[in-house]
Amino acid sequence: MDRGRRREGSGRRIALLVQYDGTDFCGFQIQDNGRTVQQEIEKGLKVLLKETIRIKASGRTDSGVHALGQIIHFDTLSNTSLDRICLGLNGIFSRDVSIKNAFDVNPSFDSRFSAVEREYIYLIYNHPQRTPFMKYRAMWLNSNIDLDYMKETARILVGEHDFKSFCKKISAEDNTVRTINSIEIDRNYDLISIKISGNAFLHNMIRIIVGTVVEMYKEGRNPSYIKQILGKKDRDYSGKTAPAHGLYLSRVLYNPELSTYPSAY
Amino acid sequence: MDRGRRREGSGRRIALLVQYDGTDFCGFQIQDNGRTVQQEIEKGLKVLLKETIRIKASGRTDSGVHALGQIIHFDTLSNTSLDRICLGLNGIFSRDVSIKNAFDVNPSFDSRFSAVEREYIYLIYNHPQRTPFMKYRAMWLNSNIDLDYMKETARILVGEHDFKSFCKKISAEDNTVRTINSIEIDRNYDLISIKISGNAFLHNMIRIIVGTVVEMYKEGRNPSYIKQILGKKDRDYSGKTAPAHGLYLSRVLYNPELSTYPSAY
């Protein structure tokens, strides 16, 4: 990794590790109305590098969804150092977006297509009373939930399945088969974190999974009931979509051009 | 602890465990201009219990300072159950204040004078680039700091000392001797937490301690230099006051009428 200056005019591809608080964004992807992360970053790059740059991301995030480790890439003729790009952009951005790191990558690197694994974290604040500190940071669940129940349900979902029941109806693609590599569920005081890794996810897949597991528990269903829902291949049989503000794109893994550091606040 | 209904008109003293995000408050104590936590709670109690109630807190917090476990108390003639008080107030409040628990306490209980220990947490986000998730939640330190250095400096401060050098000048009382029971410093990825317990603290004492330790490290001072600052008994010799938004009133301990649960988000 070369953090110094490059030869002028040679052209290069840069990847950025980006964090954003999704609260005040209408999602990642640029659109006509509404502030988006893509727009914010492209505007910043224009100011800093005096170039009109189009960025690409590992994946779009919906309105309200956060990112601890989103990866984007772009091409530029600029020879600005990576450190100056980080500091320069952070000086321009509003305080709800931040570049945590920058990498010179191979011209064949693509933040979306080179990704080998994506990791998301869903946070549930589980307490009879809400907390101001998790207002836009976690789903609030004021009733009890059993962690072993959640883990048992999760175990059934791990692996390759047709997740059509867990995909936003309007977005359903032809191929709704996906592989979940792992689901880790932990509790730290009142905060439950659900960490899900997989190659790729369907639209709203993680939020529908979380909403369904919570609903199944409330309704006194057996964990294995989720197998039946999978089998139906119909969104009508799964539960409500859990709120966007509990979801974080936490890590994207590449092999071997770029690896991100362990993501945390 | 009696969570049920009480005899009408008998009068009772209630203590509340309160959390607030200090960002949009001009501190705890009621004032003519500006929104305060006290005002928000008293307004809520008036709506819920139809009584004009004056609350008292374990201690005031300054503008921007947060609370994970503030304790307040008040007297009321109402026989409303504790659960209804929690839920009712949380239904009325803005989402930056929350009642986490309510207790019937002895009429001699005083949230301020019965407190035997107060615990504060100061958070430092230590990374070259800022993060959107700690915007109003932690002081941002973009240069390196050594945890062992901080711990060594902290060890010198533990115990009974005259902390006049660590007290806001204008607020200095006659007696500036205080006892720090313990200081625990931990790092979790990029987040450094400094947990300080003591019987009571001077105005800005914790924020000046944090600011001073950071400054001492930057200036290459020996940890024992803090002993000299203590000895001067003059605010001019200590460092800058660290920002309010890194400070959390995390716990207040009482003995034996009321004990709060381990505080976390």
Short mmCIF file of C-alpha atoms in Angstrom, two decimals:
data_model
loop_
_atom_site.label_atom_id
_atom_site.label_comp_id
_atom_site.label_asym_id
_atom_site.label_seq_id
_atom_site.Cartn_x
_atom_site.Cartn_y
_atom_site.Cartn_z
CA MET A 1 0.00 0.00 0.00
CA ASP A 2 1.54 3.25 -1.13
CA ARG A 3 0.47 6.17 1.05
CA GLY A 4 2.77 8.68 -0.65
CA ARG A 5 2.35 10.82 -3.75
CA ARG A 6 1.88 9.14 -7.11
CA ARG A 7 3.15 10.09 -10.53
CA GLU A 8 0.99 12.88 -11.96
CA GLY A 9 -1.68 12.00 -14.47
CA SER A 10 -1.19 8.26 -14.24
CA GLY A 11 -4.73 7.62 -13.04
CA ARG A 12 -5.50 5.39 -10.10
CA ARG A 13 -8.32 3.60 -8.32
CA ILE A 14 -8.94 4.45 -4.68
CA ALA A 15 -11.10 2.65 -2.14
CA LEU A 16 -12.47 4.39 0.94
CA LEU A 17 -13.71 2.94 4.21
CA VAL A 18 -16.74 5.07 5.06
CA GLN A 19 -18.87 5.40 8.18
CA TYR A 20 -22.19 7.15 8.24
CA ASP A 21 -25.07 7.73 10.57
CA GLY A 22 -28.04 6.99 8.30
CA THR A 23 -30.54 9.04 10.31
CA ASP A 24 -30.55 12.15 8.16
CA PHE A 25 -29.92 10.45 4.81
CA CYS A 26 -32.40 9.12 2.29
CA GLY A 27 -30.17 6.08 1.89
CA PHE A 28 -26.91 5.66 0.02
CA GLN A 29 -27.84 5.93 -3.63
CA ILE A 30 -28.14 9.31 -5.30
CA GLN A 31 -31.67 10.45 -6.12
CA ASP A 32 -33.46 13.55 -7.32
CA ASN A 33 -35.05 14.47 -4.01
CA GLY A 34 -33.42 14.01 -0.66
CA ARG A 35 -29.93 14.03 0.71
CA THR A 36 -27.94 10.84 0.09
CA VAL A 37 -24.53 9.52 1.14
CA GLN A 38 -23.39 9.11 -2.45
CA GLN A 39 -24.22 12.74 -3.20
CA GLU A 40 -22.37 13.93 -0.09
CA ILE A 41 -19.24 11.97 -0.99
CA GLU A 42 -19.27 12.95 -4.68
CA LYS A 43 -19.74 16.62 -3.76
CA GLY A 44 -16.81 16.35 -1.34
CA LEU A 45 -14.58 14.72 -3.96
CA LYS A 46 -15.42 17.46 -6.46
CA VAL A 47 -14.40 20.17 -3.99
CA LEU A 48 -11.23 18.35 -2.92
CA LEU A 49 -9.96 16.88 -6.20
CA LYS A 50 -11.58 19.32 -8.70
CA GLU A 51 -12.90 16.37 -10.69
CA THR A 52 -16.40 15.10 -11.36
CA ILE A 53 -16.21 11.66 -9.85
CA ARG A 54 -18.78 8.90 -9.74
CA ILE A 55 -18.36 6.51 -6.83
CA LYS A 56 -19.48 2.89 -6.51
CA ALA A 57 -20.25 1.15 -3.23
CA SER A 58 -20.12 -2.43 -1.96
CA GLY A 59 -23.87 -2.18 -1.70
CA ARG A 60 -26.59 0.40 -1.25
CA THR A 61 -28.07 0.96 2.17
CA ASP A 62 -31.67 2.05 2.67
CA SER A 63 -32.85 5.25 4.29
CA GLY A 64 -31.99 5.26 8.00
CA VAL A 65 -29.52 2.36 7.79
CA HIS A 66 -26.04 3.06 9.20
CA ALA A 67 -22.58 2.02 8.08
CA LEU A 68 -19.57 1.27 10.25
CA GLY A 69 -17.55 -0.09 7.35
CA GLN A 70 -19.02 0.72 3.94
CA ILE A 71 -16.47 0.42 1.12
CA ILE A 72 -16.62 2.61 -1.95
CA HIS A 73 -14.24 3.04 -4.86
CA PHE A 74 -13.58 5.55 -7.64
CA ASP A 75 -11.02 6.46 -10.28
CA THR A 76 -9.12 9.73 -10.31
CA LEU A 77 -6.25 11.44 -12.08
CA SER A 78 -5.29 13.23 -8.90
CA ASN A 79 -2.05 12.43 -7.12
CA THR A 80 -3.32 13.68 -3.76
CA SER A 81 -2.01 11.48 -0.93
CA LEU A 82 -4.38 9.08 0.81
CA ASP A 83 -3.98 10.87 4.13
CA ARG A 84 -4.91 14.19 2.54
CA ILE A 85 -7.97 12.59 0.94
CA CYS A 86 -9.17 11.32 4.35
CA LEU A 87 -8.51 14.57 6.17
CA GLY A 88 -9.68 16.74 3.28
CA LEU A 89 -13.01 14.96 2.86
CA ASN A 90 -13.66 14.88 6.61
CA GLY A 91 -13.05 18.60 6.69
CA ILE A 92 -15.70 19.11 4.01
CA PHE A 93 -18.33 16.58 5.10
CA SER A 94 -21.15 17.10 7.54
CA ARG A 95 -20.45 15.35 10.78
CA ASP A 96 -22.68 12.36 9.99
CA VAL A 97 -20.25 10.94 7.38
CA SER A 98 -16.60 10.15 7.90
CA ILE A 99 -13.82 8.57 5.89
CA LYS A 100 -11.96 6.25 8.24
CA ASN A 101 -9.30 5.04 5.84
CA ALA A 102 -8.21 5.18 2.20
CA PHE A 103 -6.40 2.59 0.09
CA ASP A 104 -4.79 2.55 -3.33
CA VAL A 105 -6.26 -0.51 -5.01
CA ASN A 106 -5.71 -2.52 -8.14
CA PRO A 107 -7.60 -1.14 -11.19
CA SER A 108 -9.56 -4.40 -11.29
CA PHE A 109 -10.80 -3.96 -7.73
CA ASP A 110 -14.54 -3.34 -7.55
CA SER A 111 -16.08 -2.55 -4.17
CA ARG A 112 -19.23 -4.43 -5.15
CA PHE A 113 -18.10 -7.30 -7.32
CA SER A 114 -14.81 -8.08 -5.56
CA ALA A 115 -16.51 -8.41 -2.16
CA VAL A 116 -16.39 -11.94 -0.80
CA GLU A 117 -18.37 -11.39 2.37
CA ARG A 118 -20.62 -8.74 3.85
CA GLU A 119 -21.29 -8.43 7.56
CA TYR A 120 -24.22 -6.58 9.09
CA ILE A 121 -25.07 -5.92 12.72
CA TYR A 122 -28.63 -5.45 13.92
CA LEU A 123 -29.07 -3.88 17.36
CA ILE A 124 -32.06 -4.38 19.64
CA TYR A 125 -32.40 -2.34 22.80
CA ASN A 126 -34.31 -4.67 25.09
CA HIS A 127 -35.66 -2.91 28.18
CA PRO A 128 -39.17 -2.03 29.40
CA GLN A 129 -38.27 1.66 29.05
CA ARG A 130 -36.58 3.25 26.06
CA THR A 131 -33.19 4.94 26.33
CA PRO A 132 -32.30 8.30 24.77
CA PHE A 133 -28.91 6.93 23.73
CA MET A 134 -30.33 4.36 21.32
CA LYS A 135 -32.97 6.66 19.80
CA TYR A 136 -31.81 6.25 16.18
CA ARG A 137 -29.35 3.46 16.93
CA ALA A 138 -31.34 0.35 17.80
CA MET A 139 -34.80 -1.16 17.56
CA TRP A 140 -36.53 -0.84 20.92
CA LEU A 141 -38.12 -4.06 22.19
CA ASN A 142 -39.91 -3.53 25.50
CA SER A 143 -40.96 -7.14 26.03
CA ASN A 144 -38.77 -10.05 27.06
CA ILE A 145 -36.94 -12.19 24.51
CA ASP A 146 -34.90 -15.33 25.03
CA LEU A 147 -31.39 -15.37 23.57
CA ASP A 148 -31.28 -19.16 23.24
CA TYR A 149 -34.52 -19.04 21.28
CA MET A 150 -33.01 -16.48 18.93
CA LYS A 151 -29.84 -18.53 18.52
CA GLU A 152 -31.79 -21.69 17.76
CA THR A 153 -33.84 -19.91 15.12
CA ALA A 154 -30.68 -18.39 13.67
CA ARG A 155 -29.01 -21.80 13.38
CA ILE A 156 -31.80 -22.90 11.04
CA LEU A 157 -31.23 -19.91 8.76
CA VAL A 158 -27.47 -20.39 8.40
CA GLY A 159 -26.48 -22.00 5.11
CA GLU A 160 -27.81 -21.80 1.57
CA HIS A 161 -31.57 -21.30 1.30
CA ASP A 162 -34.13 -19.68 -0.91
CA PHE A 163 -34.87 -16.57 1.17
CA LYS A 164 -37.80 -15.38 -0.97
CA SER A 165 -40.01 -15.19 2.17
CA PHE A 166 -37.47 -12.73 3.58
CA CYS A 167 -37.26 -10.35 0.65
CA LYS A 168 -39.18 -7.12 0.07
CA LYS A 169 -41.93 -8.15 -2.37
CA ILE A 170 -41.42 -5.41 -4.91
CA SER A 171 -37.65 -6.07 -5.10
CA ALA A 172 -37.78 -9.85 -5.47
CA GLU A 173 -35.26 -10.92 -8.10
CA ASP A 174 -35.47 -14.14 -10.08
CA ASN A 175 -32.84 -15.76 -7.95
CA THR A 176 -33.59 -15.41 -4.24
CA VAL A 177 -31.15 -18.08 -3.10
CA ARG A 178 -28.52 -16.72 -0.74
CA THR A 179 -25.98 -18.14 1.72
CA ILE A 180 -25.73 -16.98 5.30
CA ASN A 181 -22.26 -17.90 6.60
CA SER A 182 -22.90 -17.19 10.26
CA ILE A 183 -25.21 -15.48 12.73
CA GLU A 184 -23.80 -14.48 16.12
CA ILE A 185 -26.15 -13.23 18.81
CA ASP A 186 -24.91 -11.57 21.99
CA ARG A 187 -26.34 -9.56 24.84
CA ASN A 188 -24.44 -6.81 26.64
CA TYR A 189 -26.71 -5.53 29.43
CA ASP A 190 -29.84 -4.38 27.60
CA LEU A 191 -28.34 -4.37 24.12
CA ILE A 192 -28.75 -7.41 21.90
CA SER A 193 -26.52 -7.54 18.83
CA ILE A 194 -27.17 -9.84 15.91
CA LYS A 195 -24.18 -10.15 13.58
CA ILE A 196 -24.97 -11.72 10.21
CA SER A 197 -22.39 -12.59 7.57
CA GLY A 198 -23.03 -13.78 4.06
CA ASN A 199 -22.00 -13.37 0.47
CA ALA A 200 -24.90 -11.08 -0.37
CA PHE A 201 -28.35 -10.29 0.98
CA LEU A 202 -31.77 -9.67 -0.55
CA HIS A 203 -33.50 -6.34 -0.12
CA ASN A 204 -34.64 -5.97 3.52
CA MET A 205 -33.58 -9.57 4.21
CA ILE A 206 -31.90 -8.92 7.56
CA ARG A 207 -34.63 -6.59 8.78
CA ILE A 208 -37.34 -9.12 7.87
CA ILE A 209 -35.40 -11.93 9.57
CA VAL A 210 -35.11 -9.87 12.79
CA GLY A 211 -38.75 -8.81 12.67
CA THR A 212 -39.87 -12.39 12.07
CA VAL A 213 -37.85 -13.91 14.92
CA VAL A 214 -39.17 -11.30 17.37
CA GLU A 215 -42.74 -11.90 16.20
CA MET A 216 -42.39 -15.70 16.37
CA TYR A 217 -41.21 -15.43 19.97
CA LYS A 218 -44.10 -13.15 20.93
CA GLU A 219 -46.56 -15.58 19.34
CA GLY A 220 -45.06 -18.55 21.20
CA ARG A 221 -43.96 -20.36 18.04
CA ASN A 222 -41.35 -23.10 18.05
CA PRO A 223 -37.96 -22.00 16.58
CA SER A 224 -38.39 -24.60 13.85
CA TYR A 225 -41.41 -22.67 12.58
CA ILE A 226 -38.93 -20.53 10.63
CA LYS A 227 -38.27 -23.60 8.44
CA GLN A 228 -41.93 -23.53 7.39
CA ILE A 229 -41.70 -19.82 6.59
CA LEU A 230 -38.61 -20.46 4.43
CA GLY A 231 -40.49 -23.25 2.67
CA LYS A 232 -43.42 -21.00 1.74
CA LYS A 233 -41.22 -18.75 -0.43
CA ASP A 234 -43.73 -16.00 0.12
CA ARG A 235 -43.20 -12.70 1.96
CA ASP A 236 -46.74 -12.92 3.35
CA TYR A 237 -45.68 -15.65 5.78
CA SER A 238 -42.80 -13.81 7.43
CA GLY A 239 -43.03 -11.07 10.08
CA LYS A 240 -42.82 -7.30 10.03
CA THR A 241 -39.71 -5.57 8.70
CA ALA A 242 -37.66 -4.40 11.71
CA PRO A 243 -36.81 -0.66 11.71
CA ALA A 244 -33.98 0.60 9.49
CA HIS A 245 -32.26 2.46 12.33
CA GLY A 246 -31.19 -0.79 14.05
CA LEU A 247 -29.18 -1.95 11.03
CA TYR A 248 -25.46 -1.35 10.43
CA LEU A 249 -23.35 -2.42 7.46
CA SER A 250 -20.36 -3.32 9.60
CA ARG A 251 -17.75 -4.95 7.33
CA VAL A 252 -17.07 -5.90 3.77
CA LEU A 253 -14.34 -8.44 3.16
CA TYR A 254 -12.15 -8.63 0.07
CA ASN A 255 -9.56 -11.12 -0.91
CA PRO A 256 -6.73 -10.25 -1.12
CA GLU A 257 -6.48 -6.68 -2.44
CA LEU A 258 -8.04 -4.88 0.48
CA SER A 259 -8.93 -5.84 3.96
CA THR A 260 -10.73 -3.54 6.37
CA TYR A 261 -9.83 -3.27 10.03
CA PRO A 262 -12.13 -4.68 12.71
CA SER A 263 -14.97 -2.21 12.69
CA ALA A 264 -16.15 -0.52 15.83
CA TYR A 265 -17.16 3.01 16.74
CA MET B 1 -40.23 -1.98 47.55
CA ASP B 2 -43.93 -1.63 46.99
CA ARG B 3 -44.80 -1.37 43.30
CA GLY B 4 -48.59 -1.48 43.89
CA ARG B 5 -51.11 1.23 44.68
CA ARG B 6 -50.80 3.17 47.91
CA ARG B 7 -53.44 4.49 50.27
CA GLU B 8 -54.90 7.70 48.86
CA GLY B 9 -53.71 10.99 50.27
CA SER B 10 -51.04 9.49 52.47
CA GLY B 11 -48.19 11.30 50.66
CA ARG B 12 -45.05 9.53 49.58
CA ARG B 13 -41.53 10.14 48.35
CA ILE B 14 -40.54 8.69 45.00
CA ALA B 15 -37.09 8.35 43.46
CA LEU B 16 -36.59 8.03 39.72
CA LEU B 17 -33.63 6.66 37.77
CA VAL B 18 -33.34 9.02 34.81
CA GLN B 19 -31.31 8.87 31.58
CA TYR B 20 -30.85 11.83 29.32
CA ASP B 21 -28.89 12.80 26.28
CA GLY B 22 -27.55 16.21 27.30
CA THR B 23 -27.03 17.46 23.74
CA ASP B 24 -30.17 19.55 23.45
CA PHE B 25 -30.43 20.60 27.09
CA CYS B 26 -28.98 23.66 28.80
CA GLY B 27 -28.02 21.40 31.67
CA PHE B 28 -30.12 19.90 34.45
CA GLN B 29 -31.12 22.86 36.59
CA ILE B 30 -34.16 24.95 35.68
CA GLN B 31 -33.42 28.43 34.34
CA ASP B 32 -35.25 31.32 32.73
CA ASN B 33 -33.90 30.80 29.22
CA GLY B 34 -33.24 27.46 27.66
CA ARG B 35 -34.63 23.97 27.92
CA THR B 36 -33.49 22.00 30.96
CA VAL B 37 -33.92 18.43 32.20
CA GLN B 38 -35.52 19.58 35.46
CA GLN B 39 -38.11 21.59 33.55
CA GLU B 40 -38.89 18.64 31.25
CA ILE B 41 -39.42 16.28 34.19
CA GLU B 42 -41.47 18.76 36.26
CA LYS B 43 -43.68 19.51 33.25
CA GLY B 44 -44.20 15.78 32.71
CA LEU B 45 -45.09 15.20 36.38
CA LYS B 46 -47.62 18.04 36.26
CA VAL B 47 -49.36 16.49 33.24
CA LEU B 48 -49.28 12.98 34.69
CA LEU B 49 -50.02 13.56 38.38
CA LYS B 50 -51.91 16.92 38.15
CA GLU B 51 -49.67 18.33 40.85
CA THR B 52 -47.06 21.08 40.83
CA ILE B 53 -43.99 19.14 41.84
CA ARG B 54 -40.45 20.32 42.48
CA ILE B 55 -37.82 17.67 41.96
CA LYS B 56 -34.34 17.38 43.46
CA ALA B 57 -31.42 15.58 41.84
CA SER B 58 -28.31 13.80 43.11
CA GLY B 59 -26.37 16.56 41.41
CA ARG B 60 -26.73 19.06 38.60
CA THR B 61 -25.13 18.31 35.28
CA ASP B 62 -23.85 21.04 32.97
CA SER B 63 -25.07 21.81 29.49
CA GLY B 64 -24.22 18.95 27.11
CA VAL B 65 -23.39 16.44 29.87
CA HIS B 66 -25.30 13.14 29.68
CA ALA B 67 -26.78 10.90 32.35
CA LEU B 68 -27.03 7.12 32.30
CA GLY B 69 -28.12 6.94 35.93
CA GLN B 70 -29.17 10.28 37.38
CA ILE B 71 -31.33 9.93 40.51
CA ILE B 72 -34.03 12.46 41.37
CA HIS B 73 -36.69 12.47 44.07
CA PHE B 74 -39.95 14.24 44.81
CA ASP B 75 -42.98 14.10 47.09
CA THR B 76 -46.49 13.53 45.85
CA LEU B 77 -49.98 12.84 47.17
CA SER B 78 -50.72 10.69 44.14
CA ASN B 79 -51.22 6.95 44.51
CA THR B 80 -50.28 6.23 40.89
CA SER B 81 -48.28 3.01 40.62
CA LEU B 82 -44.56 3.15 39.93
CA ASP B 83 -44.94 1.34 36.62
CA ARG B 84 -47.54 3.86 35.49
CA ILE B 85 -45.25 6.71 36.49
CA CYS B 86 -42.42 5.30 34.34
CA LEU B 87 -44.58 4.54 31.33
CA GLY B 88 -46.67 7.72 31.70
CA LEU B 89 -43.67 10.04 31.88
CA ASN B 90 -41.90 8.30 29.00
CA GLY B 91 -45.05 8.75 26.94
CA ILE B 92 -44.98 12.50 27.63
CA PHE B 93 -41.23 13.19 27.39
CA SER B 94 -39.24 14.04 24.30
CA ARG B 95 -37.11 11.12 23.27
CA ASP B 96 -33.93 12.52 24.82
CA VAL B 97 -35.08 11.85 28.40
CA SER B 98 -36.24 8.54 29.80
CA ILE B 99 -37.26 7.21 33.19
CA LYS B 100 -35.64 3.80 33.53
CA ASN B 101 -37.02 2.88 36.93
CA ALA B 102 -39.03 4.23 39.87
CA PHE B 103 -38.77 3.44 43.57
CA ASP B 104 -40.83 4.23 46.65
CA VAL B 105 -38.32 5.55 49.14
CA ASN B 106 -38.21 6.47 52.80
CA PRO B 107 -39.34 10.08 53.48
CA SER B 108 -35.84 10.77 54.81
CA PHE B 109 -34.23 9.72 51.53
CA ASP B 110 -32.62 12.62 49.69
CA SER B 111 -31.19 12.01 46.23
CA ARG B 112 -28.41 14.49 46.90
CA PHE B 113 -27.59 14.17 50.58
CA SER B 114 -28.14 10.41 50.95
CA ALA B 115 -25.76 9.61 48.09
CA VAL B 116 -22.63 7.80 49.26
CA GLU B 117 -20.86 7.57 45.92
CA ARG B 118 -21.13 9.09 42.46
CA GLU B 119 -19.68 7.50 39.36
CA TYR B 120 -18.97 9.32 36.11
CA ILE B 121 -17.72 7.99 32.80
CA TYR B 122 -15.72 10.11 30.39
CA LEU B 123 -15.44 8.83 26.81
CA ILE B 124 -12.62 9.63 24.40
CA TYR B 125 -12.86 8.55 20.78
CA ASN B 126 -9.23 8.04 19.82
CA HIS B 127 -8.74 7.70 16.08
CA PRO B 128 -7.10 9.87 13.41
CA GLN B 129 -10.53 10.36 11.80
CA ARG B 130 -13.74 11.25 13.64
CA THR B 131 -16.74 8.95 13.65
CA PRO B 132 -20.34 10.06 13.10
CA PHE B 133 -21.50 7.73 15.89
CA MET B 134 -19.63 9.58 18.62
CA LYS B 135 -20.51 13.09 17.43
CA TYR B 136 -22.12 14.24 20.69
CA ARG B 137 -21.05 11.20 22.69
CA ALA B 138 -17.29 11.40 23.18
CA MET B 139 -14.37 13.79 23.01
CA TRP B 140 -12.47 13.20 19.77
CA LEU B 141 -8.70 12.82 20.19
CA ASN B 142 -6.95 12.36 16.85
CA SER B 143 -3.45 11.93 18.23
CA ASN B 144 -2.04 8.91 20.00
CA ILE B 145 -2.31 8.45 23.76
CA ASP B 146 -0.82 5.77 25.98
CA LEU B 147 -3.21 3.94 28.30
CA ASP B 148 -0.49 3.07 30.82
CA TYR B 149 0.45 6.73 31.03
CA MET B 150 -3.15 7.64 31.74
CA LYS B 151 -3.44 4.92 34.37
CA GLU B 152 -0.25 6.03 36.10
CA THR B 153 -1.44 9.62 36.22
CA ALA B 154 -4.83 8.46 37.49
CA ARG B 155 -3.25 6.48 40.34
CA ILE B 156 -1.75 9.72 41.68
CA LEU B 157 -5.15 11.40 41.75
CA VAL B 158 -6.93 8.62 43.65
CA GLY B 159 -7.42 9.40 47.34
CA GLU B 160 -8.12 12.56 49.30
CA HIS B 161 -6.61 15.72 47.83
CA ASP B 162 -7.25 19.40 47.57
CA PHE B 163 -8.48 19.55 43.96
CA LYS B 164 -8.56 23.34 43.75
CA SER B 165 -6.41 23.22 40.59
CA PHE B 166 -9.14 21.09 39.00
CA CYS B 167 -12.12 23.28 39.79
CA LYS B 168 -13.75 25.93 37.61
CA LYS B 169 -12.38 29.19 39.02
CA ILE B 170 -15.65 31.02 39.41
CA SER B 171 -17.24 28.10 41.29
CA ALA B 172 -14.43 27.42 43.75
CA GLU B 173 -15.89 26.77 47.18
CA ASP B 174 -14.04 27.27 50.44
CA ASN B 175 -13.45 23.59 50.78
CA THR B 176 -11.98 22.07 47.64
CA VAL B 177 -10.86 18.83 49.27
CA ARG B 178 -12.47 15.77 47.69
CA THR B 179 -11.85 12.03 47.67
CA ILE B 180 -11.59 10.01 44.48
CA ASN B 181 -12.28 6.36 45.32
CA SER B 182 -11.17 4.87 42.03
CA ILE B 183 -10.33 5.61 38.41
CA GLU B 184 -10.64 2.80 35.87
CA ILE B 185 -9.37 3.30 32.35
CA ASP B 186 -10.15 0.91 29.52
CA ARG B 187 -9.89 0.84 25.76
CA ASN B 188 -12.36 -0.96 23.52
CA TYR B 189 -11.12 -0.56 19.93
CA ASP B 190 -10.97 3.23 19.45
CA LEU B 191 -13.04 4.15 22.48
CA ILE B 192 -11.29 4.98 25.76
CA SER B 193 -13.49 5.06 28.83
CA ILE B 194 -12.45 6.68 32.08
CA LYS B 195 -14.65 5.70 35.00
CA ILE B 196 -14.24 7.88 38.09
CA SER B 197 -15.91 7.26 41.44
CA GLY B 198 -15.93 9.50 44.44
CA ASN B 199 -18.08 10.94 47.17
CA ALA B 200 -18.56 14.25 45.38
CA PHE B 201 -16.84 16.29 42.71
CA LEU B 202 -16.03 19.97 42.22
CA HIS B 203 -17.45 21.93 39.31
CA ASN B 204 -15.82 20.71 36.05
CA MET B 205 -13.40 18.58 38.08
CA ILE B 206 -13.60 15.48 35.87
CA ARG B 207 -13.47 17.44 32.62
CA ILE B 208 -10.41 19.39 33.81
CA ILE B 209 -8.70 16.17 34.94
CA VAL B 210 -9.27 14.58 31.51
CA GLY B 211 -8.16 17.71 29.66
CA THR B 212 -5.05 17.99 31.81
CA VAL B 213 -3.95 14.36 31.38
CA VAL B 214 -4.35 14.61 27.58
CA GLU B 215 -2.38 17.86 27.52
CA MET B 216 0.36 16.50 29.78
CA TYR B 217 0.83 13.54 27.44
CA LYS B 218 0.99 15.78 24.37
CA GLU B 219 3.59 17.96 26.08
CA GLY B 220 5.71 14.95 27.02
CA ARG B 221 5.38 15.51 30.78
CA ASN B 222 6.08 12.83 33.31
CA PRO B 223 2.89 11.37 34.93
CA SER B 224 4.10 12.64 38.31
CA TYR B 225 3.79 16.20 37.00
CA ILE B 226 0.14 16.00 38.02
CA LYS B 227 1.32 15.99 41.65
CA GLN B 228 2.85 19.44 41.06
CA ILE B 229 -0.38 20.71 39.52
CA LEU B 230 -2.32 19.46 42.57
CA GLY B 231 0.18 21.21 44.83
CA LYS B 232 -0.29 24.58 43.11
CA LYS B 233 -3.97 24.75 44.14
CA ASP B 234 -4.51 27.08 41.20
CA ARG B 235 -6.65 26.44 38.12
CA ASP B 236 -4.08 28.27 35.97
CA TYR B 237 -1.69 25.30 36.22
CA SER B 238 -4.06 22.59 34.97
CA GLY B 239 -5.10 21.93 31.35
CA LYS B 240 -8.08 22.77 29.21
CA THR B 241 -11.55 21.63 30.27
CA ALA B 242 -12.47 18.59 28.14
CA PRO B 243 -15.76 18.93 26.23
CA ALA B 244 -19.04 18.40 28.08
CA HIS B 245 -20.39 15.88 25.56
CA GLY B 246 -17.85 13.20 26.61
CA LEU B 247 -19.13 13.16 30.20
CA TYR B 248 -21.80 10.82 31.62
CA LEU B 249 -23.20 10.70 35.14
CA SER B 250 -23.35 6.91 35.22
CA ARG B 251 -24.32 5.85 38.75
CA VAL B 252 -25.25 7.18 42.13
CA LEU B 253 -25.00 4.80 45.04
CA TYR B 254 -27.13 4.92 48.18
CA ASN B 255 -27.00 2.89 51.28
CA PRO B 256 -29.26 1.10 51.92
CA GLU B 257 -32.59 2.58 50.83
CA LEU B 258 -32.07 2.55 47.11
CA SER B 259 -29.62 0.92 44.83
CA THR B 260 -29.51 1.45 41.10
CA TYR B 261 -28.86 -1.32 38.62
CA PRO B 262 -25.60 -1.50 36.70
CA SER B 263 -25.98 1.28 34.21
CA ALA B 264 -25.48 0.75 30.51
CA TYR B 265 -27.30 1.88 27.42
#
